[in-house]
Coordinates of C-alpha atoms in Angstrom, one line a residue:
M1 CA 2.7 28.0 -32.3
S2 CA 2.4 26.4 -28.9
V3 CA 2.1 22.6 -28.2
T4 CA -0.2 21.2 -25.2
T5 CA 0.3 17.9 -24.1
T6 CA -2.5 15.9 -21.9
T7 CA -2.4 12.3 -20.6
A8 CA -5.2 10.3 -21.5
P9 CA -7.0 9.0 -18.4
V10 CA -6.5 5.6 -17.3
P11 CA -9.5 3.3 -17.4
A12 CA -11.0 2.1 -14.2
K13 CA -10.8 -1.2 -15.6
S14 CA -7.2 -1.1 -16.1
L15 CA -6.4 0.8 -13.0
I16 CA -8.4 -1.7 -11.0
A17 CA -7.1 -5.0 -12.9
G18 CA -3.5 -3.9 -12.1
G19 CA -4.1 -2.9 -8.7
L20 CA -5.8 -6.0 -7.4
T21 CA -3.0 -8.1 -9.4
T22 CA -0.3 -5.8 -7.3
T23 CA -2.6 -6.2 -4.0
A24 CA -2.6 -10.3 -4.4
L25 CA 1.5 -9.7 -4.9
A26 CA 2.1 -7.6 -1.9
A27 CA -0.4 -9.9 0.4
V28 CA 2.1 -12.8 -0.7
A29 CA 5.0 -10.6 0.1
T30 CA 3.7 -9.5 3.7
S31 CA 2.6 -13.4 4.3
A32 CA 6.2 -14.3 3.5
I33 CA 8.1 -12.0 5.4
A34 CA 5.9 -12.8 8.2
A35 CA 6.4 -16.5 7.9
A36 CA 10.7 -15.8 7.5
G37 CA 10.2 -13.7 10.6
K38 CA 8.4 -16.5 12.8
A39 CA 10.7 -19.1 11.4
A40 CA 13.5 -17.0 12.4
G41 CA 12.3 -16.9 15.9
I42 CA 10.5 -13.5 16.1
S43 CA 7.1 -13.6 17.9
L44 CA 4.2 -12.5 16.1
A45 CA 2.5 -11.8 19.1
V46 CA 1.2 -8.4 20.1
G47 CA -0.1 -7.8 23.5
G48 CA -0.4 -11.1 24.1
A49 CA -2.5 -12.1 20.9
P50 CA -0.6 -13.8 18.2
I51 CA -1.3 -12.5 14.4
P52 CA -1.6 -15.6 12.2
V53 CA 0.6 -15.3 9.2
P54 CA -2.6 -15.0 6.9
G55 CA -3.7 -12.3 8.6
F56 CA -0.6 -10.4 7.1
A57 CA -2.2 -11.3 3.8
T58 CA -5.6 -10.4 4.9
L59 CA -4.7 -6.8 6.3
T60 CA -2.6 -6.2 3.1
V61 CA -5.5 -6.9 0.8
I62 CA -7.8 -4.7 2.8
F63 CA -5.7 -1.8 3.0
S64 CA -4.4 -2.3 -0.8
V65 CA -8.1 -2.3 -1.9
V66 CA -8.6 0.9 0.1
G67 CA -5.9 2.5 -1.8
L68 CA -6.9 1.1 -5.0
V69 CA -10.3 3.0 -4.2
L70 CA -8.5 6.1 -3.3
A71 CA -6.6 5.7 -6.6
L72 CA -10.0 5.6 -8.8
V73 CA -11.5 8.6 -6.8
L74 CA -8.4 10.6 -7.3
A75 CA -8.1 9.4 -11.0
R76 CA -11.6 11.1 -11.4
T77 CA -11.4 14.1 -9.5
A78 CA -7.6 15.2 -8.9
R79 CA -5.8 17.6 -11.4
R80 CA -2.8 15.8 -11.1
P81 CA -3.9 12.2 -9.6
R82 CA -0.3 10.2 -9.6
T83 CA 1.0 13.0 -7.7
M84 CA -1.9 13.3 -5.3
F85 CA -2.0 9.5 -4.8
V86 CA 1.7 9.5 -4.2
R87 CA 1.8 11.9 -1.3
T88 CA -1.3 10.7 0.1
T89 CA 0.0 7.2 0.6
L90 CA 3.5 8.1 1.7
V91 CA 1.7 9.8 4.3
L92 CA -0.6 7.1 5.2
T93 CA 2.6 4.5 5.4
A94 CA 4.2 6.7 7.7
L95 CA 0.9 6.6 10.1
S96 CA 0.5 3.3 9.9
L97 CA 3.7 2.9 11.1
V98 CA 3.1 4.6 14.5
P99 CA 0.7 1.9 15.9
D100 CA 3.8 -0.6 15.5
V101 CA 6.3 1.8 17.3
L102 CA 3.4 2.3 20.1
A103 CA 2.3 -2.0 19.8
D104 CA 2.7 -3.9 23.4
A105 CA 5.4 -6.2 21.6
S106 CA 9.1 -6.7 21.6
A107 CA 11.3 -4.5 19.5
A108 CA 11.8 -7.5 16.9
T109 CA 8.2 -8.1 16.3
K110 CA 7.8 -4.2 16.2
A111 CA 10.5 -4.0 13.2
L112 CA 8.7 -6.9 11.6
L113 CA 5.6 -5.2 11.6
M114 CA 7.1 -2.2 10.5
L115 CA 8.8 -3.9 7.4
T116 CA 5.6 -5.5 6.1
H117 CA 3.9 -2.4 5.9
L118 CA 7.3 -1.0 4.4
A119 CA 7.1 -3.9 1.7
A120 CA 3.6 -4.0 1.0
A121 CA 3.5 0.0 0.4
A122 CA 7.0 -0.6 -1.8
I123 CA 4.9 -2.7 -4.1
V124 CA 1.6 -1.5 -4.1
I125 CA 2.2 2.5 -4.5
P126 CA 4.3 2.3 -7.4
A127 CA 2.4 0.2 -9.6
I128 CA -0.8 1.9 -8.9
A129 CA 0.9 5.2 -9.3
R130 CA 2.3 4.3 -12.7
R131 CA -1.4 3.7 -13.9
L132 CA -2.3 7.2 -13.0
A133 CA -2.1 10.1 -15.1
A134 CA 0.9 12.8 -13.9

């Protein structure tokens, strides 16, 4: 006799609610990091144009929602949505650091930008991934 276990797909509503809550948390975190960096004297200017602190939250929300949409698509189409989501988002996170490295900004600004990307990813990826079927 063999035992087969299957993981029931997570309802989209639960994935969306959890994903949006996590998105809000990540937006607050990236804004707080940017504000702390600015308070510590790190410039938020890239190419001579300053990035407003709320801009960090805005971009975090936009890209986190893109990640949430990716999770919803994978939940419906992938054989192992959690694995595929984590692999894909880790690659995308690594790619998101490339513009920071190449930016016309000080080393401290580049480091701060990369920190915000990594903080958002550290908050959003695991929270969404744990809601996906293994």
